[in-house]
Short mmCIF file of N, CA and C in Angstrom, two decimals:
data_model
loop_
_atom_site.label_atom_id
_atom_site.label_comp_id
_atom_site.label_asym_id
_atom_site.label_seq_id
_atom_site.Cartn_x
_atom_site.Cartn_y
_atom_site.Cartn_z
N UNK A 1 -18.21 98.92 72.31
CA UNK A 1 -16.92 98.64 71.66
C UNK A 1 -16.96 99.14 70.23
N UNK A 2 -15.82 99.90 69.72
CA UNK A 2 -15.20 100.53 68.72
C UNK A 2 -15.78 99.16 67.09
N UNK A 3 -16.44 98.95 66.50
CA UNK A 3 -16.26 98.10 65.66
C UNK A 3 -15.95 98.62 64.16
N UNK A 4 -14.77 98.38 63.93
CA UNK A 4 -14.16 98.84 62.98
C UNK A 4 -14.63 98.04 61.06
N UNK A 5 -14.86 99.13 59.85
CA UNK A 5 -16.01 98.88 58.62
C UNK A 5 -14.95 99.04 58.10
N UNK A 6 -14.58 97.59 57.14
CA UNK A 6 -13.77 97.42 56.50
C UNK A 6 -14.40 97.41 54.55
N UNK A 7 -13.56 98.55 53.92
CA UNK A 7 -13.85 98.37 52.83
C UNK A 7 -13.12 97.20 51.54
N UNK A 8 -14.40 96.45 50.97
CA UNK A 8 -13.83 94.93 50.71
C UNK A 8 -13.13 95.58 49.17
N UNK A 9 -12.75 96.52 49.05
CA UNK A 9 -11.93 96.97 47.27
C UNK A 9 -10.77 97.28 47.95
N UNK A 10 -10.50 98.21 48.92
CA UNK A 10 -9.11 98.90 48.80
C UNK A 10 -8.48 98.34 50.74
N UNK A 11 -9.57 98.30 51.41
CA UNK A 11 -9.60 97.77 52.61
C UNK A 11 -9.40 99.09 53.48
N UNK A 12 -9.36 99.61 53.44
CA UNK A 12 -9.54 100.78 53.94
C UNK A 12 -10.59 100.59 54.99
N UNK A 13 -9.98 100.92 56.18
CA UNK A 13 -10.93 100.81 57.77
C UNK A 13 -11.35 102.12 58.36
N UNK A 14 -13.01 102.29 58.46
CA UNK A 14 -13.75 102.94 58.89
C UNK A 14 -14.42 103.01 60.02
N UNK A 15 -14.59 103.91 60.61
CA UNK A 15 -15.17 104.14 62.17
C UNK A 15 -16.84 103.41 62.66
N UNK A 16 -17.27 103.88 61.51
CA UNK A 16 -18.76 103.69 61.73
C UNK A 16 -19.31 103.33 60.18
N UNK A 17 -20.37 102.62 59.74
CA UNK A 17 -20.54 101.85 58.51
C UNK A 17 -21.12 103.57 57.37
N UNK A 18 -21.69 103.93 58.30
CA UNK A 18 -22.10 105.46 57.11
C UNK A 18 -20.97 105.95 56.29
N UNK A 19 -19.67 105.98 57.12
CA UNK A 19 -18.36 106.40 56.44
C UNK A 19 -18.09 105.41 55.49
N UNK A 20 -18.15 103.99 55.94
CA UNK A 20 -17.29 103.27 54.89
C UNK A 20 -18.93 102.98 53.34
N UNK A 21 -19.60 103.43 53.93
CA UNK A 21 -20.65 103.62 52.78
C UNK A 21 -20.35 104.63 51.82
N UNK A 22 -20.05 105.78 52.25
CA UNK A 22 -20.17 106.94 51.83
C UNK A 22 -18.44 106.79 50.88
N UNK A 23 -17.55 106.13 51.60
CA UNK A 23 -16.48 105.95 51.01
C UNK A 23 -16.39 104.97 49.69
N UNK A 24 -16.81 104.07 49.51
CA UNK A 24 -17.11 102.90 48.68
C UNK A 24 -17.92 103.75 47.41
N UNK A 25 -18.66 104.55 47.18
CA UNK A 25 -19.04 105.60 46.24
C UNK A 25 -17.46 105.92 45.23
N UNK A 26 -16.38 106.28 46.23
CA UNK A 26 -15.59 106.16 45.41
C UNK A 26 -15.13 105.28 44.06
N UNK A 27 -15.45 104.07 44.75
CA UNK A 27 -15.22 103.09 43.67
C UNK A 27 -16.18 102.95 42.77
N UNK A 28 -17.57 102.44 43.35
CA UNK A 28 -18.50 102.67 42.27
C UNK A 28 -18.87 103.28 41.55
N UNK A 29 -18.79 104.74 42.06
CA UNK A 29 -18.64 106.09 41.54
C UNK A 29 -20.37 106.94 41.06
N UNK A 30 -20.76 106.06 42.29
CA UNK A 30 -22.33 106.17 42.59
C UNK A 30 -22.53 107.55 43.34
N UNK A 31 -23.41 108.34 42.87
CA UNK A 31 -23.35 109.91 43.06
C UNK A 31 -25.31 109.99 43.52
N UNK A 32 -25.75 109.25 44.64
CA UNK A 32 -27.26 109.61 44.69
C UNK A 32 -28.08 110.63 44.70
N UNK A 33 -27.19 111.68 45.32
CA UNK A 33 -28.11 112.91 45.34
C UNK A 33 -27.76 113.78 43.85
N UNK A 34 -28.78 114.10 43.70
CA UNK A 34 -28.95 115.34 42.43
C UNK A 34 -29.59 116.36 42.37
N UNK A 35 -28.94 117.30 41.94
CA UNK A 35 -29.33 119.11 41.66
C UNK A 35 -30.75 118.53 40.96
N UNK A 36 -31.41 119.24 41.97
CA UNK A 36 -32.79 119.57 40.98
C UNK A 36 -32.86 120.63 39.75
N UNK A 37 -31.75 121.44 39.76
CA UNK A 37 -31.70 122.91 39.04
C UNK A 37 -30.91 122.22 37.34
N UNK A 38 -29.77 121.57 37.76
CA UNK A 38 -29.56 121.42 36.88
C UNK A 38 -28.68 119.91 36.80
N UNK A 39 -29.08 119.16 36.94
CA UNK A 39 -29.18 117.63 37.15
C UNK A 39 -27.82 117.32 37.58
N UNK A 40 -27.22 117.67 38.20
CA UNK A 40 -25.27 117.29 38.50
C UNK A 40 -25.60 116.40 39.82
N UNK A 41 -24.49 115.24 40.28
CA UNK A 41 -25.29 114.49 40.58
C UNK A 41 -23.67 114.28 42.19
N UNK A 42 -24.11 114.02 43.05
CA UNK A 42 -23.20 114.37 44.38
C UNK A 42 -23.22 112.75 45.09
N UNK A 43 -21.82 113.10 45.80
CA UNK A 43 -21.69 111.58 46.61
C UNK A 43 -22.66 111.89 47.66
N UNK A 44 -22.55 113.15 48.48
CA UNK A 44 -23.13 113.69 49.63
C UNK A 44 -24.03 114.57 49.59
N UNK A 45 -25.15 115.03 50.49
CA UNK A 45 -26.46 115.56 50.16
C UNK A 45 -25.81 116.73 50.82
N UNK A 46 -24.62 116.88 51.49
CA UNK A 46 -24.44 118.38 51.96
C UNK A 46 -23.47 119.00 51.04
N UNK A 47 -22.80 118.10 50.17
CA UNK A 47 -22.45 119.02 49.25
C UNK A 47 -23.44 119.83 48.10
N UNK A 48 -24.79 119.44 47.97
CA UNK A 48 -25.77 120.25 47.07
C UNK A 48 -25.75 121.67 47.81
N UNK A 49 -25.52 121.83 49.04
CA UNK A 49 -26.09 122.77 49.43
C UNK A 49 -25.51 123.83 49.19
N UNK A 50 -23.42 123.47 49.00
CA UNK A 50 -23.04 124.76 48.24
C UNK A 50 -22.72 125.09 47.21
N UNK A 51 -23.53 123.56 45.98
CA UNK A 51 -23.26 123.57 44.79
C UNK A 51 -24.31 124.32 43.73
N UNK A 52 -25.64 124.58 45.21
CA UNK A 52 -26.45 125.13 44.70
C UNK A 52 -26.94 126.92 44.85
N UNK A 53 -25.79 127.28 45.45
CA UNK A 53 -25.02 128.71 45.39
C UNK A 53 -24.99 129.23 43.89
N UNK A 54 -24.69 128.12 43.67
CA UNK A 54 -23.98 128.83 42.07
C UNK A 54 -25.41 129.35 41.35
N UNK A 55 -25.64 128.58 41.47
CA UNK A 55 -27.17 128.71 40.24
C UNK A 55 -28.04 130.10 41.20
N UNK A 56 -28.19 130.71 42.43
CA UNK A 56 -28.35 131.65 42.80
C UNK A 56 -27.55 132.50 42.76
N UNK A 57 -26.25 132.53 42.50
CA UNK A 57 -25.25 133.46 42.32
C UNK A 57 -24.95 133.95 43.60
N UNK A 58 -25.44 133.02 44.44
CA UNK A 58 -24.47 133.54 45.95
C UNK A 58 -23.11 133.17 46.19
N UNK A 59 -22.15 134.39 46.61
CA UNK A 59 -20.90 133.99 46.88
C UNK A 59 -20.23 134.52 47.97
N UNK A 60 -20.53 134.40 49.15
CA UNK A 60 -20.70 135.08 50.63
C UNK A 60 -19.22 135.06 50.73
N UNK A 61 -17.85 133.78 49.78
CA UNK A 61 -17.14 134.28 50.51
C UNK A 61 -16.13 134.86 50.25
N UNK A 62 -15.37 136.04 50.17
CA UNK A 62 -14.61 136.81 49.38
C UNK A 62 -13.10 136.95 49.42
N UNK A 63 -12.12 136.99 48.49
CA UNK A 63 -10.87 137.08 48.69
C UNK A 63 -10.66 138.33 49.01
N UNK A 64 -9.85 138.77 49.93
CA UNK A 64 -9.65 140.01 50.43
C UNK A 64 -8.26 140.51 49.42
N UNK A 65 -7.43 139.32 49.13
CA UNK A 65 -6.47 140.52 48.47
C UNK A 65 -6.94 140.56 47.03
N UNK A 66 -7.97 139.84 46.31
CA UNK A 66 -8.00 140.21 45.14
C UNK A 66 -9.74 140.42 44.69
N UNK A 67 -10.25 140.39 45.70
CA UNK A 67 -11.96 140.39 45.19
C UNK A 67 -13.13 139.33 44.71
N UNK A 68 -12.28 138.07 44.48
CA UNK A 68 -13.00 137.30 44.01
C UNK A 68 -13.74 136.04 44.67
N UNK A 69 -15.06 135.87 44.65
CA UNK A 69 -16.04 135.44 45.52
C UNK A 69 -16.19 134.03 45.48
N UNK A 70 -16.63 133.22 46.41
CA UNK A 70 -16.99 131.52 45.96
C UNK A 70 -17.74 131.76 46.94
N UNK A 71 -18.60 130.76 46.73
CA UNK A 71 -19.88 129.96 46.59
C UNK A 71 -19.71 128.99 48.32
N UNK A 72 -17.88 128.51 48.53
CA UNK A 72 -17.95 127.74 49.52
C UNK A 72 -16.38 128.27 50.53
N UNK A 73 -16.80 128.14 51.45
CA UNK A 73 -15.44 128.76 52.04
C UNK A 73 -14.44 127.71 51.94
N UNK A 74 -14.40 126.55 51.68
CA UNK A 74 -13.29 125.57 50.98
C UNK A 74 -12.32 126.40 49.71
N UNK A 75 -13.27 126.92 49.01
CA UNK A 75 -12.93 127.31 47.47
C UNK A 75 -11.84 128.04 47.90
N UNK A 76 -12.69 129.39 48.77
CA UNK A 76 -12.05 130.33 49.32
C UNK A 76 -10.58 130.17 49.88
N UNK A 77 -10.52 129.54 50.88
CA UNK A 77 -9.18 128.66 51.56
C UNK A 77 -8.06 128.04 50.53
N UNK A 78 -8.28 127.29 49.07
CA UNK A 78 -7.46 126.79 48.75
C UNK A 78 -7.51 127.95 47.83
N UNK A 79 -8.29 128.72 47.17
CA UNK A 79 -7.68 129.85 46.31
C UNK A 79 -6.91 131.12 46.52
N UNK A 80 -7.24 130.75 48.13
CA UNK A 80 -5.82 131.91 48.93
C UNK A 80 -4.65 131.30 48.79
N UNK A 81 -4.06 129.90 48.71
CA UNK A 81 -3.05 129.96 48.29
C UNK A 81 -2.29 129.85 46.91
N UNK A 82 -3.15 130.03 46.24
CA UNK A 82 -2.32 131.30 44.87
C UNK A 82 -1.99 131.77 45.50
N UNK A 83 -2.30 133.05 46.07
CA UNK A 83 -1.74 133.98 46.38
C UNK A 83 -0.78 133.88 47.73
N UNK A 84 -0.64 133.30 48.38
CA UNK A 84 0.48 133.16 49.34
C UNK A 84 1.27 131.71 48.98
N UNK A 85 1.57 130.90 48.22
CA UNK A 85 2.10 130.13 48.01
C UNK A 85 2.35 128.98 47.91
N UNK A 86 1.36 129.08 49.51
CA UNK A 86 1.05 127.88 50.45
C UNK A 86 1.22 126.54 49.61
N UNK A 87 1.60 125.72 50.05
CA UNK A 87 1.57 124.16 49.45
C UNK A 87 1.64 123.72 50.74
N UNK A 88 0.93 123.22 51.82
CA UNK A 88 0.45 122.32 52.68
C UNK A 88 0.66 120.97 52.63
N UNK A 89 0.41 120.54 51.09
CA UNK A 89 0.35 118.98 51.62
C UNK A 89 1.11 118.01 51.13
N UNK A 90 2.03 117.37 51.67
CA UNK A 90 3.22 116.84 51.29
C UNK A 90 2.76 115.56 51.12
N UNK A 91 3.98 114.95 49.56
CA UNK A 91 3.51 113.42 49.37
C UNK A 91 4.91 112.67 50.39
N UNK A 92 4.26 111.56 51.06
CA UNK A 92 5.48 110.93 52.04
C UNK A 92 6.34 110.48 50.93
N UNK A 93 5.95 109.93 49.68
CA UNK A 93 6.80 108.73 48.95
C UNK A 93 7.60 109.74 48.11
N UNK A 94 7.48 110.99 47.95
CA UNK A 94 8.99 111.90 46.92
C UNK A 94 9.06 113.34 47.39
N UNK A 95 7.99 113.67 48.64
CA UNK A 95 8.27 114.82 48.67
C UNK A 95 7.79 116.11 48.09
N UNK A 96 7.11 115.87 47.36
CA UNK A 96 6.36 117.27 46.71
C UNK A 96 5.41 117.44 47.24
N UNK A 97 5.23 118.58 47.48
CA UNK A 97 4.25 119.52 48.07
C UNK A 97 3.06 120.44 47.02
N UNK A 98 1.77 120.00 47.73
CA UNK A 98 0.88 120.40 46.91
C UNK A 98 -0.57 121.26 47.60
N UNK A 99 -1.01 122.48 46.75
CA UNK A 99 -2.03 123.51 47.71
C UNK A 99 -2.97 122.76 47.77
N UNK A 100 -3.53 121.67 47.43
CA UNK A 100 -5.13 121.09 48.14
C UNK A 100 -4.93 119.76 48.42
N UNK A 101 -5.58 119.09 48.94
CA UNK A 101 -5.04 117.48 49.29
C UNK A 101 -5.80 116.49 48.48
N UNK A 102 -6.68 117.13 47.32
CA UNK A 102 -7.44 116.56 46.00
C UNK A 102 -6.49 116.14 45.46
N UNK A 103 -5.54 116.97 44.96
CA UNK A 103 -4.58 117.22 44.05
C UNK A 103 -3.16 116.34 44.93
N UNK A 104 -3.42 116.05 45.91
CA UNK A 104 -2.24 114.67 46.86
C UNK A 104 -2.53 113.69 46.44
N UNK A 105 -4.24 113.21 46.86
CA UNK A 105 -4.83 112.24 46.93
C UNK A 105 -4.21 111.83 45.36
N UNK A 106 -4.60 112.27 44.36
CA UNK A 106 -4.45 112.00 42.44
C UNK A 106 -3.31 111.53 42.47
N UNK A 107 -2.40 112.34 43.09
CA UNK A 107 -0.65 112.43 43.10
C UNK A 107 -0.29 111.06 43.41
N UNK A 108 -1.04 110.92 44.44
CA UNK A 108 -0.31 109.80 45.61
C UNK A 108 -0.59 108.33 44.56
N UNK A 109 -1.57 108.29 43.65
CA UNK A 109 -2.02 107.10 42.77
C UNK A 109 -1.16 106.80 42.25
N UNK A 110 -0.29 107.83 41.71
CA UNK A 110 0.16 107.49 40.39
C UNK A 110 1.54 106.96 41.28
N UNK A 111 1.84 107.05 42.40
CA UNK A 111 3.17 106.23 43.01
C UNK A 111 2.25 104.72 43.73
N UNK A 112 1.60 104.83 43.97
CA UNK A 112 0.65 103.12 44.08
C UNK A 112 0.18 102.59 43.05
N UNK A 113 -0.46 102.68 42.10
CA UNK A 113 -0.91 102.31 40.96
C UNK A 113 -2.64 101.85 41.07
N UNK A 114 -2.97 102.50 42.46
CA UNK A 114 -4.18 102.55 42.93
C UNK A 114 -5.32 103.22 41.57
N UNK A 115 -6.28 102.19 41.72
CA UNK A 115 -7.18 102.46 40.18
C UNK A 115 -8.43 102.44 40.78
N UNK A 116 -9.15 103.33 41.59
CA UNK A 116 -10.82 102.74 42.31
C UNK A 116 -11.60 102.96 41.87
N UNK A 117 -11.13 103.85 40.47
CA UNK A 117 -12.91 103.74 39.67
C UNK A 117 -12.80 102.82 38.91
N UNK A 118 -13.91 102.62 38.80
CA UNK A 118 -13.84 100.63 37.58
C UNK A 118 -14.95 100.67 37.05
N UNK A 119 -15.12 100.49 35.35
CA UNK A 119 -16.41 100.61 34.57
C UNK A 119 -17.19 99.42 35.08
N UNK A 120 -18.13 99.57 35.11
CA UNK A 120 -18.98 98.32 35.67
C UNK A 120 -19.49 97.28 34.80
N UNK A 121 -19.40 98.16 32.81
CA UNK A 121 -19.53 97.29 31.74
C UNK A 121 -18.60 96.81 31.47
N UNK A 122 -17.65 97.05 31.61
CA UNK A 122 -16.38 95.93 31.17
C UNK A 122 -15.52 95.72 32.03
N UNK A 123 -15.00 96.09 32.87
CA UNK A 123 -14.29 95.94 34.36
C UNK A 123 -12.76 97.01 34.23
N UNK A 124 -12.84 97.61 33.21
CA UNK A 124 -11.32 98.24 33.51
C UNK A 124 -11.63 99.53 34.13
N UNK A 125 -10.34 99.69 35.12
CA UNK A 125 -10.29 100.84 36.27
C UNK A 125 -9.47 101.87 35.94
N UNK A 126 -9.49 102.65 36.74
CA UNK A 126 -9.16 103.97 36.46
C UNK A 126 -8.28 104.55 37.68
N UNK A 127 -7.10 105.72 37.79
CA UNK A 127 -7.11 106.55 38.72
C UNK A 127 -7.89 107.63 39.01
N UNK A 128 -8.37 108.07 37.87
CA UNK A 128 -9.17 109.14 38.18
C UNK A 128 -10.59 109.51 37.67
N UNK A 129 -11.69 109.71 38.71
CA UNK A 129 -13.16 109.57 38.23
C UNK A 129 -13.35 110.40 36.42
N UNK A 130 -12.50 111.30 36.28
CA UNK A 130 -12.64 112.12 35.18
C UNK A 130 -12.21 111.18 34.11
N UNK A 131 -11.83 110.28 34.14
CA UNK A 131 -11.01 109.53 33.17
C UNK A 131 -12.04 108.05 32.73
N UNK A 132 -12.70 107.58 34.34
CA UNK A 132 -13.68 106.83 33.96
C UNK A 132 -14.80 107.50 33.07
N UNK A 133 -14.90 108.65 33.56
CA UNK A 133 -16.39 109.25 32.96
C UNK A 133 -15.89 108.82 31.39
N UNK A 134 -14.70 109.70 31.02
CA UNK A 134 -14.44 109.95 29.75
C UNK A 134 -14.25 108.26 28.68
N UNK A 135 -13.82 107.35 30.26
CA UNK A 135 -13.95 106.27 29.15
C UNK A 135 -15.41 105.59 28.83
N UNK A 136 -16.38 105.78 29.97
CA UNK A 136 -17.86 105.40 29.57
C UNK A 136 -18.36 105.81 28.74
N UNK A 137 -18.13 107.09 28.00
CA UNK A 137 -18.90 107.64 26.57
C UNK A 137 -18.65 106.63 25.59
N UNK A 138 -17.57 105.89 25.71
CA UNK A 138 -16.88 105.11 24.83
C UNK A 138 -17.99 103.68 24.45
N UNK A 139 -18.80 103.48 25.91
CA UNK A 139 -19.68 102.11 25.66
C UNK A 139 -20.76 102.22 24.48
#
């Protein structure tokens, strides 16, 4: 039987407990694995693998209409639509349409008032991990 991993911050229901582990990072904003090359620090151990492209200067994957290479065929995919237009991912609550679903996910906060990063020294939260970082220099 299906037993469904409930996350106790946002409640958000997960398939199997690795996901709702791996999800809950969000909030804490706990990053375990780290570049040995140059200390940057990942939710997931398979994202090192194409973060560590860069520092070899491999970029296998190439834009055909304009030449320019990444490191991950993700990159590749959402930087083709510059060039074709594409906006894929629609917000349900107004309607705007946006080329990566990073850039939804951010969107979609600011119509919930959803805050899941949270300093752990003083308790105030955040929408966006870039914003916690920037307020922790502050401690």
């Amino acid at each position: 039987a299906e037993k469904p991993y409930q996350c106790s911050t946002c409640q958000k229901i997960f398939r199997d407990r690795s996901t709702l582990i791996r999800h809950e990072r969000v909030h804490t904003g706990e990053r375990p694995y780290r570049c040995s090359e140059c200390g940057k620090r990942f939710t997931r151990s398979s994202d090192i693998v194409g973060h560590q492209r860069t520092h070899m200067g491999e970029k296998p994957f190439g834009c055909a209409e304009c030449g320019k290479s990444f490191g991950q065929s993700g990159d590749l995919i959402t930087h083709q639509r510059f060039h074709t237009g594409e906006k894929p991912f629609r917000c349900s609550a107004c309607g705007k349409f946006f080329g990566n679903k990073s850039s939804l996910v951010k969107h979609r906060r600011w119509h919930s008032g959803e805050k899941p990063y949270k300093c752990h020294q003083c308790g105030k939260s955040f929408g966006q991990s870039s914003d916690l970082i920037a307020h922790q220099r502050t401690h």
